[in-house]
mmCIF file of C-alpha atoms in Angstrom:
data_model
loop_
_atom_site.group_PDB
_atom_site.id
_atom_site.type_symbol
_atom_site.label_atom_id
_atom_site.label_comp_id
_atom_site.label_asym_id
_atom_site.label_seq_id
_atom_site.Cartn_x
_atom_site.Cartn_y
_atom_site.Cartn_z
ATOM 1 C CA UNK A 1 -8.159 -38.869 20.866
ATOM 2 C CA UNK A 2 -6.582 -36.233 18.593
ATOM 3 C CA UNK A 3 -4.258 -34.088 20.575
ATOM 4 C CA UNK A 4 -3.986 -31.155 18.198
ATOM 5 C CA UNK A 5 -6.264 -30.724 15.416
ATOM 6 C CA UNK A 6 -6.450 -28.323 12.340
ATOM 7 C CA UNK A 7 -9.242 -28.040 10.051
ATOM 8 C CA UNK A 8 -9.322 -28.208 6.915
ATOM 9 C CA UNK A 9 -6.330 -30.169 5.956
ATOM 10 C CA UNK A 10 -6.206 -28.912 2.501
ATOM 11 C CA UNK A 11 -7.608 -25.414 1.357
ATOM 12 C CA UNK A 12 -7.187 -24.192 -2.276
ATOM 13 C CA UNK A 13 -8.494 -20.635 -2.868
ATOM 14 C CA UNK A 14 -8.110 -17.627 -5.032
ATOM 15 C CA UNK A 15 -6.015 -14.708 -4.607
ATOM 16 C CA UNK A 16 -7.953 -11.980 -2.879
ATOM 17 C CA UNK A 17 -10.160 -14.277 -0.889
ATOM 18 C CA UNK A 18 -10.243 -14.117 2.829
ATOM 19 C CA UNK A 19 -9.726 -17.562 4.598
ATOM 20 C CA UNK A 20 -9.558 -19.085 8.130
ATOM 21 C CA UNK A 21 -7.866 -22.119 9.665
ATOM 22 C CA UNK A 22 -8.927 -23.646 12.945
ATOM 23 C CA UNK A 23 -6.992 -25.058 15.484
ATOM 24 C CA UNK A 24 -7.876 -27.053 18.672
ATOM 25 C CA UNK A 25 -6.035 -29.004 21.347
ATOM 26 C CA UNK A 26 -7.482 -31.124 23.912
ATOM 27 C CA UNK A 27 -4.150 -31.447 25.975
ATOM 28 C CA UNK A 28 -4.836 -28.718 28.468
ATOM 29 C CA UNK A 29 -2.044 -26.775 27.410
ATOM 30 C CA UNK A 30 -1.695 -22.934 27.929
ATOM 31 C CA UNK A 31 0.403 -22.115 24.946
ATOM 32 C CA UNK A 32 -0.458 -22.336 21.244
ATOM 33 C CA UNK A 33 1.421 -21.381 18.152
ATOM 34 C CA UNK A 34 1.361 -20.854 14.442
ATOM 35 C CA UNK A 35 4.036 -22.030 12.231
ATOM 36 C CA UNK A 36 4.578 -21.519 8.436
ATOM 37 C CA UNK A 37 6.385 -24.135 6.488
ATOM 38 C CA UNK A 38 7.508 -23.107 3.123
ATOM 39 C CA UNK A 39 8.205 -25.189 -0.033
ATOM 40 C CA UNK A 40 11.823 -25.694 1.124
ATOM 41 C CA UNK A 41 10.510 -27.231 4.460
ATOM 42 C CA UNK A 42 11.800 -24.472 6.517
ATOM 43 C CA UNK A 43 9.645 -24.010 9.718
ATOM 44 C CA UNK A 44 9.105 -20.237 10.866
ATOM 45 C CA UNK A 45 7.081 -19.216 13.956
ATOM 46 C CA UNK A 46 4.247 -16.764 13.257
ATOM 47 C CA UNK A 47 2.464 -16.291 16.438
ATOM 48 C CA UNK A 48 2.596 -17.499 19.857
ATOM 49 C CA UNK A 49 -0.321 -17.143 22.419
ATOM 50 C CA UNK A 50 -0.142 -17.906 26.214
ATOM 51 C CA UNK A 51 -3.443 -17.951 28.080
ATOM 52 C CA UNK A 52 -5.210 -16.395 25.178
ATOM 53 C CA UNK A 53 -2.670 -13.508 25.136
ATOM 54 C CA UNK A 54 -0.470 -12.870 22.153
ATOM 55 C CA UNK A 55 3.307 -13.201 23.406
ATOM 56 C CA UNK A 56 5.028 -13.655 20.132
ATOM 57 C CA UNK A 57 4.186 -11.800 16.801
ATOM 58 C CA UNK A 58 6.833 -12.216 14.149
ATOM 59 C CA UNK A 59 7.292 -10.230 11.039
ATOM 60 C CA UNK A 60 4.013 -11.400 9.590
ATOM 61 C CA UNK A 61 1.887 -9.314 7.194
ATOM 62 C CA UNK A 62 -1.034 -7.675 9.160
ATOM 63 C CA UNK A 63 -3.199 -9.541 6.670
ATOM 64 C CA UNK A 64 -2.652 -12.537 9.075
ATOM 65 C CA UNK A 65 -4.670 -12.303 12.297
ATOM 66 C CA UNK A 66 -4.867 -14.844 15.013
ATOM 67 C CA UNK A 67 -7.590 -15.226 17.439
ATOM 68 C CA UNK A 68 -7.632 -17.254 20.442
ATOM 69 C CA UNK A 69 -11.254 -17.256 21.768
ATOM 70 C CA UNK A 70 -10.218 -19.549 24.684
ATOM 71 C CA UNK A 71 -6.781 -21.558 25.843
ATOM 72 C CA UNK A 72 -7.956 -24.713 23.774
ATOM 73 C CA UNK A 73 -8.183 -22.624 20.443
ATOM 74 C CA UNK A 74 -6.276 -20.482 18.177
ATOM 75 C CA UNK A 75 -7.689 -19.910 14.799
ATOM 76 C CA UNK A 76 -5.702 -18.157 11.821
ATOM 77 C CA UNK A 77 -7.409 -15.761 9.641
ATOM 78 C CA UNK A 78 -5.952 -14.482 6.196
ATOM 79 C CA UNK A 79 -7.137 -11.405 4.443
ATOM 80 C CA UNK A 80 -6.615 -10.777 0.882
ATOM 81 C CA UNK A 81 -4.778 -14.024 -0.177
ATOM 82 C CA UNK A 82 -1.654 -13.879 -1.920
ATOM 83 C CA UNK A 83 0.152 -16.388 -4.128
ATOM 84 C CA UNK A 84 3.117 -16.326 -1.681
ATOM 85 C CA UNK A 85 0.830 -17.280 1.157
ATOM 86 C CA UNK A 86 0.782 -20.890 -0.256
ATOM 87 C CA UNK A 87 2.599 -23.016 2.315
ATOM 88 C CA UNK A 88 1.920 -25.578 4.840
ATOM 89 C CA UNK A 89 0.495 -24.260 8.126
ATOM 90 C CA UNK A 90 1.137 -25.939 11.420
ATOM 91 C CA UNK A 91 -0.505 -25.363 14.614
ATOM 92 C CA UNK A 92 1.160 -26.485 18.009
ATOM 93 C CA UNK A 93 0.643 -26.236 21.650
ATOM 94 C CA UNK A 94 2.659 -26.609 24.686
ATOM 95 C CA UNK A 95 2.809 -26.471 28.519
ATOM 96 C CA UNK A 96 5.413 -24.508 29.892
ATOM 97 C CA UNK A 97 6.420 -25.959 33.265
ATOM 98 C CA UNK A 98 9.369 -25.804 35.227
ATOM 99 C CA UNK A 99 10.552 -29.290 34.302
ATOM 100 C CA UNK A 100 9.164 -29.902 30.922
ATOM 101 C CA UNK A 101 8.456 -28.166 27.711
ATOM 102 C CA UNK A 102 7.349 -29.861 24.592
ATOM 103 C CA UNK A 103 5.288 -28.762 21.523
ATOM 104 C CA UNK A 104 2.582 -31.005 19.921
ATOM 105 C CA UNK A 105 2.025 -30.423 16.378
ATOM 106 C CA UNK A 106 -1.248 -30.582 14.325
ATOM 107 C CA UNK A 107 -1.144 -32.435 10.831
ATOM 108 C CA UNK A 108 -0.861 -29.171 9.122
ATOM 109 C CA UNK A 109 -3.013 -27.378 6.667
ATOM 110 C CA UNK A 110 -1.845 -27.231 3.085
ATOM 111 C CA UNK A 111 -2.910 -23.748 1.632
ATOM 112 C CA UNK A 112 -2.910 -23.416 -2.058
ATOM 113 C CA UNK A 113 -3.536 -19.902 -3.522
ATOM 114 C CA UNK A 114 -4.267 -19.744 -7.428
ATOM 115 C CA UNK B 1 17.929 -14.699 20.279
ATOM 116 C CA UNK B 2 18.334 -18.378 20.026
ATOM 117 C CA UNK B 3 18.876 -20.033 16.421
ATOM 118 C CA UNK B 4 19.477 -23.499 14.872
ATOM 119 C CA UNK B 5 21.786 -24.354 11.963
ATOM 120 C CA UNK B 6 21.386 -27.707 10.508
ATOM 121 C CA UNK B 7 24.383 -27.598 7.933
ATOM 122 C CA UNK B 8 23.280 -30.691 5.778
ATOM 123 C CA UNK B 9 20.138 -29.917 3.679
ATOM 124 C CA UNK B 10 20.198 -33.651 1.941
ATOM 125 C CA UNK B 11 21.787 -36.729 3.433
ATOM 126 C CA UNK B 12 21.599 -39.906 1.655
ATOM 127 C CA UNK B 13 22.546 -43.447 3.504
ATOM 128 C CA UNK B 14 22.228 -47.064 2.781
ATOM 129 C CA UNK B 15 19.732 -48.981 4.573
ATOM 130 C CA UNK B 16 21.651 -50.651 7.504
ATOM 131 C CA UNK B 17 24.186 -47.940 7.900
ATOM 132 C CA UNK B 18 24.732 -45.609 10.546
ATOM 133 C CA UNK B 19 23.390 -42.068 10.545
ATOM 134 C CA UNK B 20 24.202 -38.836 12.203
ATOM 135 C CA UNK B 21 22.571 -35.548 11.402
ATOM 136 C CA UNK B 22 24.183 -32.294 12.536
ATOM 137 C CA UNK B 23 22.491 -29.483 14.610
ATOM 138 C CA UNK B 24 24.320 -26.410 16.046
ATOM 139 C CA UNK B 25 22.515 -23.937 18.168
ATOM 140 C CA UNK B 26 23.006 -20.581 19.284
ATOM 141 C CA UNK B 27 21.699 -19.428 22.751
ATOM 142 C CA UNK B 28 22.663 -17.387 25.736
ATOM 143 C CA UNK B 29 21.689 -20.059 28.372
ATOM 144 C CA UNK B 30 20.872 -23.450 28.772
ATOM 145 C CA UNK B 31 18.839 -24.645 25.799
ATOM 146 C CA UNK B 32 16.056 -26.822 25.581
ATOM 147 C CA UNK B 33 16.718 -29.051 22.537
ATOM 148 C CA UNK B 34 14.455 -31.083 20.192
ATOM 149 C CA UNK B 35 14.519 -33.193 17.276
ATOM 150 C CA UNK B 36 11.415 -33.943 15.326
ATOM 151 C CA UNK B 37 10.635 -36.026 12.219
ATOM 152 C CA UNK B 38 8.241 -35.325 9.493
ATOM 153 C CA UNK B 39 7.156 -37.931 7.118
ATOM 154 C CA UNK B 40 5.975 -37.081 3.665
ATOM 155 C CA UNK B 41 2.525 -35.299 4.033
ATOM 156 C CA UNK B 42 2.645 -35.749 7.801
ATOM 157 C CA UNK B 43 2.939 -33.431 10.880
ATOM 158 C CA UNK B 44 5.869 -33.123 13.224
ATOM 159 C CA UNK B 45 6.600 -36.015 15.632
ATOM 160 C CA UNK B 46 8.992 -35.799 18.520
ATOM 161 C CA UNK B 47 11.752 -37.897 18.538
ATOM 162 C CA UNK B 48 13.590 -36.821 21.848
ATOM 163 C CA UNK B 49 14.467 -33.842 23.802
ATOM 164 C CA UNK B 50 16.963 -32.622 26.149
ATOM 165 C CA UNK B 51 16.218 -30.157 29.044
ATOM 166 C CA UNK B 52 19.182 -31.153 31.646
ATOM 167 C CA UNK B 53 20.948 -34.121 33.014
ATOM 168 C CA UNK B 54 22.575 -37.149 31.026
ATOM 169 C CA UNK B 55 23.888 -35.377 27.834
ATOM 170 C CA UNK B 56 23.128 -38.586 25.874
ATOM 171 C CA UNK B 57 19.429 -38.818 25.220
ATOM 172 C CA UNK B 58 17.455 -41.768 23.929
ATOM 173 C CA UNK B 59 14.461 -41.104 21.801
ATOM 174 C CA UNK B 60 11.976 -43.297 19.879
ATOM 175 C CA UNK B 61 12.723 -45.474 16.904
ATOM 176 C CA UNK B 62 16.233 -46.274 17.951
ATOM 177 C CA UNK B 63 17.470 -42.550 18.006
ATOM 178 C CA UNK B 64 19.722 -40.891 20.255
ATOM 179 C CA UNK B 65 21.071 -37.557 20.578
ATOM 180 C CA UNK B 66 24.308 -36.325 22.351
ATOM 181 C CA UNK B 67 24.304 -32.612 23.964
ATOM 182 C CA UNK B 68 27.663 -31.095 23.682
ATOM 183 C CA UNK B 69 27.760 -27.703 25.234
ATOM 184 C CA UNK B 70 31.548 -26.909 24.270
ATOM 185 C CA UNK B 71 30.561 -27.439 20.705
ATOM 186 C CA UNK B 72 26.860 -25.905 20.920
ATOM 187 C CA UNK B 73 25.737 -29.191 19.258
ATOM 188 C CA UNK B 74 23.016 -31.523 19.624
ATOM 189 C CA UNK B 75 23.565 -34.142 16.748
ATOM 190 C CA UNK B 76 21.139 -37.182 16.103
ATOM 191 C CA UNK B 77 22.266 -40.645 15.619
ATOM 192 C CA UNK B 78 20.878 -44.004 14.756
ATOM 193 C CA UNK B 79 23.271 -47.082 14.548
ATOM 194 C CA UNK B 80 21.349 -48.699 11.632
ATOM 195 C CA UNK B 81 18.986 -46.938 9.439
ATOM 196 C CA UNK B 82 15.927 -48.412 8.200
ATOM 197 C CA UNK B 83 13.925 -47.559 4.911
ATOM 198 C CA UNK B 84 10.903 -46.209 6.986
ATOM 199 C CA UNK B 85 13.348 -43.498 8.396
ATOM 200 C CA UNK B 86 13.099 -41.613 5.108
ATOM 201 C CA UNK B 87 11.757 -38.366 6.052
ATOM 202 C CA UNK B 88 12.722 -34.700 7.101
ATOM 203 C CA UNK B 89 14.443 -34.106 10.380
ATOM 204 C CA UNK B 90 14.328 -30.859 12.298
ATOM 205 C CA UNK B 91 16.262 -29.813 15.215
ATOM 206 C CA UNK B 92 14.798 -27.219 17.396
ATOM 207 C CA UNK B 93 15.822 -25.039 20.346
ATOM 208 C CA UNK B 94 13.449 -23.287 22.925
ATOM 209 C CA UNK B 95 13.522 -21.775 26.175
ATOM 210 C CA UNK B 96 11.001 -21.563 29.345
ATOM 211 C CA UNK B 97 8.318 -19.251 29.605
ATOM 212 C CA UNK B 98 8.919 -16.297 27.653
ATOM 213 C CA UNK B 99 10.076 -17.728 24.265
ATOM 214 C CA UNK B 100 9.133 -20.049 21.500
ATOM 215 C CA UNK B 101 10.968 -22.981 19.518
ATOM 216 C CA UNK B 102 13.121 -21.878 16.830
ATOM 217 C CA UNK B 103 13.485 -24.535 14.077
ATOM 218 C CA UNK B 104 16.389 -25.300 11.839
ATOM 219 C CA UNK B 105 15.957 -25.797 8.143
ATOM 220 C CA UNK B 106 15.753 -29.408 8.195
ATOM 221 C CA UNK B 107 17.816 -32.270 6.849
ATOM 222 C CA UNK B 108 16.173 -34.567 4.280
ATOM 223 C CA UNK B 109 17.215 -38.146 4.692
ATOM 224 C CA UNK B 110 17.008 -40.465 1.700
ATOM 225 C CA UNK B 111 17.468 -44.250 2.585
ATOM 226 C CA UNK B 112 19.034 -46.280 -0.253
ATOM 227 C CA UNK B 113 18.108 -50.095 -0.649
#
């Protein structure tokens, strides 16, 4: 029944490694997002995909690359991880209609770079 | 571009007391406004949302929020706080079709016994 699921929930890795976080939604939504929540709890949009096309790409290092194989999935790949990448990453999805728009969030992936 | 300001980083209230969390937004058109709650170690849960119509919106867990266009505010209220309400609260603004949601920095709520 999970609406938006992210894996893994926790990820500890060394600097310089490459890692991926997966996100899947079973809500039939057409828009998916990645947010980064820093240690001060500030949530910042990173990417937004609509119907598998990138529509928002905030100022994010190009080490971060989103991949959307279909409307239900939006994965985040990170190359050459740095200490500053440590954060909680949230995936979300929404369906943009005339009368309703609401984002559903996954439980988050806590990434720790050591 | 839209933005959201939550002026209070941390608020402490006694259990049973009333609560008001402030949110101010900046947006050129009619905004879509949201309040989310994040409990420790958990994801975000939607409390309530405003799109149009009645400016007083009722949400889950006894929360309500009032949209005041003249003040560009969407403050969250609860008449009587419970210990389980201790969490981080985020206000967010969004737009249709071409834009995403922008979140405020969050307000951490502590509830004293």
